[in-house]
Coordinates of C-alpha atoms and ligand atoms in Angstrom, one line a residue:
M17 CA -22.6 14.9 51.9
D18 CA -22.4 16.0 55.5
T19 CA -25.5 14.7 57.3
V20 CA -26.4 15.7 60.8
I21 CA -28.8 13.4 62.7
I22 CA -30.4 14.9 65.8
G23 CA -31.3 12.1 68.2
N24 CA -29.9 8.7 69.0
G25 CA -32.9 6.4 69.3
I26 CA -33.9 3.5 67.0
L27 CA -34.9 5.7 64.2
A28 CA -31.8 7.9 64.3
L29 CA -29.5 4.9 64.4
T30 CA -31.2 2.8 61.7
I31 CA -31.2 5.8 59.4
A32 CA -27.5 6.3 60.1
F33 CA -26.9 2.6 59.5
R34 CA -28.5 2.7 56.0
L35 CA -26.7 6.0 55.2
S36 CA -23.4 4.6 56.3
R37 CA -23.7 1.6 54.0
A38 CA -23.7 3.8 50.9
A39 CA -21.5 6.6 52.2
G40 CA -18.5 7.7 50.2
E41 CA -15.1 8.4 51.7
K42 CA -15.7 12.2 52.0
D43 CA -19.2 11.8 53.5
T44 CA -19.8 12.4 57.2
I45 CA -22.6 11.4 59.4
S46 CA -22.9 13.1 62.8
I47 CA -25.2 11.5 65.4
I48 CA -26.0 13.9 68.2
G49 CA -27.6 12.9 71.5
K50 CA -26.6 12.2 75.1
R51 CA -25.6 8.6 75.6
E52 CA -27.8 8.3 78.7
R53 CA -30.9 8.8 76.6
T54 CA -33.2 10.2 79.3
G55 CA -36.8 9.3 78.3
S56 CA -35.8 7.3 75.2
A57 CA -38.9 5.5 74.0
T58 CA -36.6 2.9 72.4
L59 CA -35.0 1.8 75.7
A60 CA -38.4 1.4 77.4
A61 CA -40.1 -0.5 74.5
G62 CA -41.3 -4.0 74.6
A63 CA -40.0 -3.8 71.1
M64 CA -42.7 -6.1 69.8
L65 CA -43.1 -6.4 66.1
N66 CA -46.9 -6.3 66.1
S67 CA -49.2 -5.6 63.2
F68 CA -52.1 -7.9 63.6
A69 CA -51.9 -7.9 67.5
E70 CA -52.4 -4.2 67.5
I71 CA -55.6 -4.2 65.5
E72 CA -58.7 -2.8 67.1
A73 CA -62.4 -3.0 66.0
D74 CA -62.2 0.2 63.9
S75 CA -58.5 -0.1 62.8
L76 CA -59.1 -0.9 59.2
D77 CA -62.2 1.2 58.6
N78 CA -60.7 4.0 56.4
E79 CA -58.2 4.1 53.6
L80 CA -55.5 5.9 55.7
D81 CA -55.6 3.4 58.5
L82 CA -55.5 0.6 55.9
Y83 CA -52.4 2.2 54.4
R84 CA -50.9 2.4 57.9
F85 CA -51.6 -1.2 58.4
E86 CA -50.1 -2.1 55.0
L87 CA -46.9 -0.3 56.1
S88 CA -46.8 -2.1 59.4
H89 CA -47.2 -5.4 57.8
L90 CA -44.5 -4.6 55.3
A91 CA -42.2 -3.7 58.2
T92 CA -42.8 -7.1 59.8
K93 CA -41.7 -8.7 56.5
M94 CA -38.6 -6.5 56.3
W95 CA -37.2 -7.4 59.7
P96 CA -35.5 -10.8 59.1
K97 CA -33.5 -9.5 56.2
F98 CA -32.7 -6.2 57.9
E99 CA -31.6 -8.0 61.1
Q100 CA -29.3 -10.3 59.0
E101 CA -27.8 -7.2 57.4
L102 CA -27.0 -5.8 60.8
I103 CA -25.4 -9.1 62.0
T104 CA -23.3 -9.2 58.8
A105 CA -22.3 -5.6 59.2
A106 CA -21.4 -6.1 62.8
G107 CA -19.1 -9.0 62.1
S108 CA -16.7 -9.4 65.0
C109 CA -18.0 -6.3 66.8
L110 CA -21.3 -7.8 67.9
P111 CA -21.9 -7.0 71.6
S112 CA -21.3 -10.0 73.9
G113 CA -25.0 -10.3 74.6
C114 CA -25.5 -11.1 70.9
R115 CA -22.8 -13.8 70.6
N116 CA -25.2 -16.7 70.1
C117 CA -27.2 -14.7 67.6
Q118 CA -28.6 -16.3 64.5
G119 CA -31.1 -13.5 63.7
F120 CA -34.6 -14.7 63.5
Q121 CA -33.4 -18.3 63.6
G122 CA -32.9 -17.9 67.4
G123 CA -30.2 -17.5 70.0
G124 CA -30.2 -13.7 69.9
C125 CA -32.2 -10.8 71.1
V126 CA -35.1 -11.5 68.8
D127 CA -37.7 -14.2 68.5
C128 CA -41.1 -14.8 67.0
G129 CA -44.4 -16.0 68.3
T130 CA -47.1 -14.0 70.1
Y131 CA -50.1 -15.4 72.1
I132 CA -53.1 -13.1 72.3
V133 CA -55.3 -13.9 75.3
N134 CA -58.9 -12.8 75.6
N135 CA -59.5 -12.5 79.3
T136 CA -62.1 -10.9 81.6
A137 CA -59.9 -8.4 83.5
A138 CA -61.4 -5.4 81.7
D139 CA -64.6 -5.2 79.7
D140 CA -66.0 -6.5 76.4
L141 CA -63.9 -4.1 74.4
D142 CA -61.3 -6.8 74.7
D143 CA -63.7 -9.3 73.0
E144 CA -64.4 -6.9 70.1
N145 CA -60.7 -6.3 69.6
F146 CA -59.8 -10.0 69.8
D147 CA -62.5 -10.7 67.1
A148 CA -61.0 -7.9 65.0
I149 CA -57.6 -9.4 65.2
L150 CA -58.9 -12.8 64.4
N151 CA -60.9 -11.6 61.4
A152 CA -57.9 -9.7 60.0
L153 CA -55.6 -12.7 60.4
R154 CA -58.1 -14.7 58.4
E155 CA -58.7 -12.0 55.8
F156 CA -55.0 -11.5 55.2
N157 CA -54.1 -15.2 55.3
E158 CA -51.6 -14.6 58.1
P159 CA -50.4 -17.8 59.8
H160 CA -52.1 -18.2 63.1
E161 CA -53.8 -20.8 65.3
L162 CA -56.8 -20.6 67.7
I163 CA -55.6 -22.5 70.8
S164 CA -56.7 -23.3 74.2
P165 CA -55.4 -20.8 76.8
R166 CA -54.4 -23.8 78.9
D167 CA -51.8 -24.8 76.2
I168 CA -49.8 -21.5 76.5
P169 CA -46.5 -22.3 78.2
N170 CA -46.0 -20.4 81.4
Y171 CA -49.4 -18.8 81.3
L172 CA -50.8 -19.2 84.8
P173 CA -53.2 -16.4 85.5
D174 CA -55.2 -15.9 88.6
Q175 CA -58.4 -18.0 88.2
R176 CA -60.7 -14.9 88.1
Y177 CA -58.7 -13.4 85.2
R178 CA -58.1 -16.4 83.1
A179 CA -58.6 -16.2 79.4
T180 CA -61.6 -17.8 77.7
R181 CA -60.0 -17.7 74.2
A182 CA -56.5 -17.4 72.8
L183 CA -54.7 -17.4 69.5
Y184 CA -51.1 -17.7 68.4
I185 CA -49.6 -15.5 65.7
F186 CA -46.5 -17.2 64.3
N187 CA -44.7 -14.3 62.7
E188 CA -45.0 -11.5 65.2
G189 CA -42.0 -11.3 67.4
W190 CA -40.0 -8.9 69.6
F191 CA -36.5 -7.7 70.3
N192 CA -34.4 -6.7 73.3
P193 CA -34.2 -3.0 72.4
R194 CA -31.2 -2.3 74.7
L195 CA -29.2 -5.0 72.9
M196 CA -30.3 -3.6 69.5
I197 CA -29.1 -0.1 70.4
E198 CA -25.8 -1.6 71.6
K199 CA -25.4 -3.5 68.4
L200 CA -26.2 -0.5 66.2
E201 CA -23.8 1.7 68.1
A202 CA -21.0 -0.9 67.7
I203 CA -21.6 -1.2 64.0
L204 CA -21.7 2.6 63.5
A205 CA -18.7 3.2 65.7
N206 CA -16.8 1.0 63.2
S207 CA -17.7 3.2 60.3
P208 CA -15.1 5.9 59.5
Q209 CA -17.8 8.3 58.3
V210 CA -19.8 8.2 61.6
N211 CA -19.2 10.6 64.5
F212 CA -21.1 10.3 67.7
I213 CA -21.5 13.5 69.7
N214 CA -22.4 12.9 73.3
T215 CA -24.5 15.9 74.1
N216 CA -27.9 17.4 73.2
V217 CA -28.8 19.9 70.6
A218 CA -30.2 23.2 72.0
K219 CA -31.5 24.6 68.7
L220 CA -31.2 24.5 64.9
L221 CA -29.8 27.5 63.2
K222 CA -31.3 28.8 59.9
E223 CA -29.5 30.9 57.3
N224 CA -30.7 31.8 53.8
E225 CA -33.8 29.6 54.0
T226 CA -31.8 26.5 54.9
V227 CA -30.6 24.9 58.2
S228 CA -26.9 25.8 58.4
A229 CA -25.9 24.2 61.7
V230 CA -27.1 23.0 65.1
E231 CA -26.1 24.7 68.3
L232 CA -25.2 22.2 71.1
E233 CA -25.9 22.7 74.7
D234 CA -22.4 24.0 75.4
G235 CA -22.9 26.7 72.8
S236 CA -20.7 25.2 70.0
A237 CA -22.1 24.6 66.6
I238 CA -22.0 21.6 64.1
A239 CA -22.5 22.6 60.5
G240 CA -23.9 20.2 57.8
E241 CA -25.6 20.0 54.5
N242 CA -28.6 17.9 55.5
F243 CA -30.3 17.7 58.8
I244 CA -32.5 14.9 60.1
L245 CA -34.5 15.8 63.2
A246 CA -35.2 12.4 64.9
A247 CA -35.2 13.4 68.6
G248 CA -38.4 11.5 69.5
A249 CA -40.9 13.3 71.7
A250 CA -38.5 16.3 72.0
V251 CA -39.0 17.4 68.3
S252 CA -41.7 20.0 69.0
D253 CA -39.6 21.6 71.8
L254 CA -36.6 21.8 69.5
V255 CA -38.5 23.3 66.6
N256 CA -40.1 25.8 69.0
N257 CA -36.6 26.8 70.3
S258 CA -35.2 27.3 66.9
A259 CA -37.2 30.0 65.1
L260 CA -37.3 28.0 61.9
G261 CA -40.5 29.6 60.6
I262 CA -42.2 26.2 60.1
D263 CA -45.5 25.3 61.6
I264 CA -45.9 21.7 62.7
Q265 CA -48.6 20.2 64.9
R266 CA -47.5 19.5 68.5
I267 CA -45.8 16.3 69.4
F268 CA -46.5 15.3 72.9
Y269 CA -44.8 13.0 75.4
G270 CA -46.6 9.7 75.6
V271 CA -45.2 8.7 78.9
G272 CA -44.9 4.9 79.1
V273 CA -43.6 2.7 81.9
S274 CA -42.4 -0.9 81.4
V275 CA -41.0 -3.1 84.2
E276 CA -38.2 -5.6 83.8
I277 CA -38.4 -8.6 86.1
R278 CA -36.3 -11.8 86.7
S279 CA -38.3 -14.9 87.0
P280 CA -36.0 -17.9 87.0
D281 CA -38.7 -20.5 87.9
F282 CA -41.0 -19.3 85.1
P283 CA -38.8 -18.2 82.2
H284 CA -40.8 -17.2 79.2
K285 CA -40.1 -18.3 75.6
K286 CA -42.9 -16.3 73.8
C287 CA -44.7 -13.1 74.0
I288 CA -48.1 -13.1 75.8
R289 CA -50.4 -10.1 75.5
T290 CA -54.0 -8.9 75.6
P291 CA -55.6 -6.9 72.8
N292 CA -55.4 -3.1 73.1
R293 CA -57.7 -1.7 75.7
G294 CA -58.5 1.4 77.7
L295 CA -56.5 3.9 75.6
A296 CA -53.3 1.7 75.8
C297 CA -51.9 -1.6 74.6
G298 CA -53.2 -3.8 77.5
I299 CA -50.8 -6.0 79.4
Y300 CA -48.0 -8.0 77.8
S301 CA -45.0 -10.0 78.8
V302 CA -42.0 -10.5 76.5
P303 CA -38.8 -12.5 77.2
Y304 CA -36.0 -10.0 77.6
I305 CA -33.3 -12.2 76.2
T306 CA -29.5 -11.9 75.7
A307 CA -26.9 -14.5 75.3
D308 CA -26.1 -14.2 79.0
C309 CA -29.6 -14.5 80.4
N310 CA -32.9 -16.2 79.5
D311 CA -35.0 -15.5 82.6
H312 CA -35.7 -11.8 82.4
I313 CA -39.1 -10.7 81.3
L314 CA -40.5 -7.2 80.3
L315 CA -44.0 -6.3 81.5
G316 CA -45.6 -3.4 79.6
A317 CA -46.9 -0.9 79.3
S318 CA -48.7 2.2 80.7
N319 CA -49.5 5.4 78.8
F320 CA -50.5 8.9 79.6
I321 CA -50.0 12.0 77.5
S322 CA -48.1 14.9 78.8
P323 CA -47.2 18.3 77.2
T324 CA -43.8 18.3 78.9
P325 CA -41.1 15.7 79.6
Y326 CA -42.0 13.6 82.7
P327 CA -39.0 12.0 84.1
Y328 CA -40.4 9.4 86.6
G329 CA -42.7 6.4 86.4
R330 CA -45.9 7.0 88.4
I331 CA -46.4 4.6 91.3
T332 CA -49.8 3.8 89.9
S333 CA -48.3 2.7 86.5
V334 CA -45.8 0.4 88.2
E335 CA -48.5 -1.0 90.5
S336 CA -50.9 -1.6 87.7
L337 CA -48.3 -3.4 85.6
L338 CA -47.1 -5.6 88.4
K339 CA -50.6 -6.4 89.5
A340 CA -51.8 -7.1 85.9
G341 CA -48.6 -9.2 85.3
M342 CA -49.4 -11.4 88.4
E343 CA -53.1 -11.6 87.8
Q344 CA -53.3 -11.9 84.1
I345 CA -50.1 -13.6 83.0
N346 CA -48.5 -15.6 85.7
R347 CA -49.5 -15.5 89.4
N348 CA -46.0 -16.8 90.3
F349 CA -44.5 -13.5 89.3
Y350 CA -45.1 -12.5 92.9
R351 CA -41.7 -14.0 93.7
A352 CA -39.9 -12.7 90.7
D353 CA -37.2 -10.0 91.2
L354 CA -37.8 -6.4 90.2
V355 CA -34.8 -5.5 87.9
R356 CA -35.6 -2.2 86.4
V357 CA -38.4 0.3 85.8
N358 CA -38.2 2.0 82.4
V359 CA -39.8 5.3 81.6
G360 CA -40.0 6.2 77.9
W361 CA -41.7 9.0 76.0
R362 CA -43.7 7.8 73.0
P363 CA -43.5 10.6 70.4
T364 CA -47.2 11.2 69.9
S365 CA -48.5 13.9 67.5
Q366 CA -51.8 15.8 68.1
D367 CA -53.5 13.8 65.4
T368 CA -51.7 10.6 66.6
Y369 CA -50.3 9.8 63.1
P370 CA -46.5 9.7 62.3
M371 CA -44.7 12.8 61.2
I372 CA -42.1 11.8 58.7
G373 CA -40.8 13.7 55.6
R374 CA -39.2 16.7 54.2
T375 CA -40.2 20.1 55.5
S376 CA -40.5 23.3 53.5
I377 CA -36.9 24.0 54.6
Q378 CA -35.3 22.0 51.8
N379 CA -32.5 20.4 53.8
L380 CA -34.5 19.4 56.9
I381 CA -36.3 16.1 57.3
I382 CA -38.4 15.4 60.5
V383 CA -38.8 11.8 61.7
S384 CA -41.0 11.4 64.7
A385 CA -44.5 10.7 66.1
T386 CA -44.2 6.9 65.7
K387 CA -46.1 6.5 69.0
R388 CA -46.4 2.8 69.7
D389 CA -44.7 1.2 66.8
G390 CA -41.5 3.1 65.9
F391 CA -39.2 0.2 66.8
H392 CA -41.2 -2.2 64.6
M393 CA -41.4 0.4 61.8
S394 CA -37.7 1.3 61.8
P395 CA -36.5 -0.9 58.8
L396 CA -39.1 0.7 56.6
I397 CA -38.9 4.3 57.9
S398 CA -35.1 4.3 57.6
E399 CA -35.3 3.0 54.1
Y400 CA -37.8 5.7 53.1
V401 CA -35.9 8.5 54.8
V402 CA -32.6 7.6 53.1
A403 CA -34.4 7.5 49.8
M404 CA -35.9 11.0 50.5
L405 CA -32.4 12.2 51.4
N406 CA -31.0 10.8 48.2
G407 CA -33.8 12.3 46.1
Q408 CA -35.0 8.8 45.2
P409 CA -38.8 8.1 44.7
V410 CA -40.8 7.1 47.8
D411 CA -44.4 5.7 47.7
K412 CA -46.5 8.9 47.0
R413 CA -49.0 7.8 49.6
F414 CA -46.4 8.4 52.3
D415 CA -46.7 12.2 51.7
V416 CA -49.8 12.0 54.0
F417 CA -47.4 12.0 56.9
A418 CA -45.6 15.2 55.9
P419 CA -44.6 17.2 58.9
E420 CA -46.3 20.4 58.0
R421 CA -49.7 18.8 57.3
S422 CA -52.9 20.0 59.0
P423 CA -54.0 17.5 61.6
I424 CA -55.6 14.4 60.0
R425 CA -59.1 14.0 61.3
P426 CA -60.5 10.7 60.1
L427 CA -63.1 10.3 63.0
T428 CA -66.4 12.1 63.0
R429 CA -67.5 13.6 66.2
E430 CA -69.9 10.8 66.8
Q431 CA -67.3 8.1 66.1
A432 CA -64.8 9.8 68.3
I433 CA -67.2 10.1 71.2
N434 CA -68.4 6.5 70.9
K435 CA -64.8 5.3 70.8
A436 CA -63.8 7.5 73.8
V437 CA -66.7 6.2 75.9
R438 CA -65.7 2.6 75.1
H439 CA -62.1 3.2 76.0
Q440 CA -62.8 5.2 79.2
T441 CA -65.1 2.4 80.3
S442 CA -62.6 -0.2 79.5
A443 CA -59.9 1.7 81.5
A444 CA -62.3 2.0 84.4
Y445 CA -62.9 -1.7 84.6
Q446 CA -59.2 -2.4 84.1
H447 CA -58.5 -0.3 87.2
G448 CA -61.0 -1.9 89.5
F449 CA -64.4 -0.3 88.6
S450 CA -67.0 -2.5 90.2
P451 CA -70.5 -1.0 89.6
S452 CA -73.5 -1.7 91.9
K453 CA -76.2 -4.0 90.5
S454 CA -78.4 -1.2 89.2
R455 CA -78.2 1.0 86.1
M456 CA -74.8 2.3 87.2
P457 CA -72.8 1.2 84.1
E458 CA -75.2 3.0 81.8
Q459 CA -75.2 6.1 84.1
V460 CA -71.4 6.2 84.1
G461 CA -71.4 5.8 80.3
K462 CA -73.8 8.7 80.0
M463 CA -71.7 10.8 82.3
F464 CA -68.6 10.1 80.1
R465 CA -70.7 10.9 77.0
D466 CA -72.1 14.2 78.3
E467 CA -68.7 15.4 79.3
L468 CA -67.3 14.4 75.9
E469 CA -70.1 16.3 74.1
R470 CA -69.3 19.4 76.2
L471 CA -65.6 19.1 75.5
H472 CA -66.2 18.8 71.7
D473 CA -68.5 21.9 71.9
Q474 CA -65.9 23.8 73.9
V475 CA -63.1 23.3 71.4
G476 CA -65.5 23.7 68.4
A477 CA -65.2 20.1 67.3
Y478 CA -68.6 19.9 65.5
D479 CA -67.6 18.1 62.3
W480 CA -64.6 16.2 63.6
G481 CA -63.7 14.1 66.6
I482 CA -60.9 14.4 69.1
P483 CA -58.7 11.3 69.1
P484 CA -59.5 9.6 72.4
E485 CA -55.8 9.6 73.5
M486 CA -55.7 13.4 73.1
L487 CA -58.7 14.2 75.3
D488 CA -56.7 15.7 78.1
M489 CA -54.6 17.7 75.8
Y490 CA -57.7 19.4 74.4
R491 CA -59.3 19.6 77.8
Y492 CA -56.4 21.5 79.3
G493 CA -55.7 23.7 76.2
H494 CA -52.4 22.0 75.1
A495 CA -53.7 20.9 71.7
K496 CA -54.7 23.5 69.1
P497 CA -58.4 23.1 68.0
Ligands
FAD765 C1 -43.2 1.6 77.3 C2 -43.1 1.6 75.8 C3 -43.4 0.5 75.1 C4 -43.3 0.5 73.7 N1 -43.4 -0.7 73.0 C5 -43.2 -0.7 71.7 C6 -43.3 -2.0 71.0 O1 -43.6 -3.0 71.5 N2 -43.0 -2.0 69.6 C7 -42.7 -0.8 68.9 O2 -42.5 -0.9 67.7 N3 -42.6 0.4 69.6 C8 -42.9 0.4 70.9 N4 -42.8 1.6 71.6 C9 -42.7 2.8 70.8 C10 -41.3 3.0 70.3 O3 -40.4 2.8 71.4 C11 -41.1 4.4 69.7 O4 -42.0 4.5 68.6 C12 -39.7 4.5 69.1 O5 -38.7 4.0 70.0 C13 -39.4 5.9 68.7 O6 -38.0 6.0 68.4 P1 -37.3 7.4 68.3 O7 -35.9 7.1 67.8 O8 -38.1 8.3 67.4 O9 -37.4 8.0 69.7 P2 -36.5 7.7 71.0 O10 -36.2 6.3 71.3 O11 -37.2 8.4 72.1 O12 -35.1 8.5 70.7 C14 -35.0 9.9 70.7 C15 -33.6 10.2 71.2 O13 -33.4 11.6 71.0 C16 -32.7 12.0 72.1 N5 -32.9 13.5 72.3 C17 -33.9 14.1 72.9 N6 -33.7 15.4 72.8 C18 -32.6 15.6 72.1 C19 -31.9 16.8 71.8 N7 -32.3 18.0 72.1 N8 -30.7 16.6 71.1 C20 -30.3 15.4 70.7 N9 -30.9 14.3 71.1 C21 -32.0 14.4 71.8 C22 -33.2 11.3 73.3 O14 -32.3 11.2 74.4 C23 -33.5 9.9 72.7 O15 -32.4 9.0 72.9 C24 -42.9 1.7 73.0 C25 -42.7 2.8 73.7 C26 -42.8 2.8 75.1 C27 -42.4 4.1 75.9

């Protein structure tokens, strides 16, 4: 079987890895994508393996979101074995940064242990989300401990922003994603069936109701039998350029900035993060480890949704992350070194759910829209996609993420507006909103609500709600009502 994979992020490479394990002598796997990976979400990711830490007050309220959580929890459990498979497959070709690696036992680019801090830097949405995390940890019997914030190593926030509560989740960890990509590339380069093509795809070519080839940017074509479109946030643009006759909802560019710093006096050993807040994931710091260095830290992450690729990190995103890192994690970061600013595009669908599965073109699978947890989900997604490719059964419930579905709309208008008011208020506080001592918070809340009601009327959203992250895309006509 000749398989063509379009894209070279974590999903493309983990799918290629699983395929290559079972490949026969005559099989070929082509992985197409520029090595520089402009806008790659994977390279910008904190690469946290969070399920519980991502829970919000309404995260487990409907069957679909519960299923999504079940998958996320399953992915957490798959990682140790998957990582061991990668290390074994790499053998002597492990990159030098991985040379002390013992997988989840330590010494490599992965470790476990996440502190969640409940501080007062934003508003009480943080408290609600912290409670939701704690309740879920208890309900699902997940190992955790409520601890004093003062016992968190290297947690030295500004007095005004100190946490009043904290908890420790034992099994939620993180990777250094750059090292993971290096490792996967080294493994795949050793496989005789795999061929890396260092350029981008311009379009997919269709003949007789199947995809016959892809056209590269230089005009040449690569033919194949099966095609996996895993080009992250660029998937919609590629489908639109290709006249395939399929209709998928738009995937937007969730532009996220993360900042790598070097802090030799305050090296971190564990991840420290807030709950999700203000339409994003709050502030976090993760140790950015390799065998050669243990004093780099990644601060993340910002988010805004754009209809087009956005190459640069906005000054405000960098400023907010550095300020939040110093105020809410460790005030001594003021004398850390600035190593790198990453900009990655989280592939985010209009309904904000993943888009993974076969299309009505029988030999085309799309794998995208993993938004904020594609790194974490990659062992599971790669397993399911390879099963789809081989015609093996996959959990029927997974069909809900089929690429040509209509947008999923689990929120009522009222729920969506309430949620958006909460998140917009939280974002305002996070960015310095300081109301006068009058009815101002209520007045601002009412202003948000009135505008949201008008927007829902304007797009005809009477019996459904706009996902809060997508407000601007509806406001400016980029999302189809
Ligand atoms: C700041 C930030 C923090 C994040 N934190 C986390 C986290 O803690 N945990 C987590 O699980 N997830 C996190 N994510 C999300 C995660 O990074 C993504 O869900 C995941 O990386 C998506 O993987 P991908 O392979 O689909 O996309 P990408 O990594 O974006 O890869 C797509 C690749 O396709 C290539 N490409 C684009 N166009 C073409 C073309 N025309 N032809 C060929 N190739 C093309 C691109 O260059 C790119 O390399 C974060 C994302 C960001 C931006």
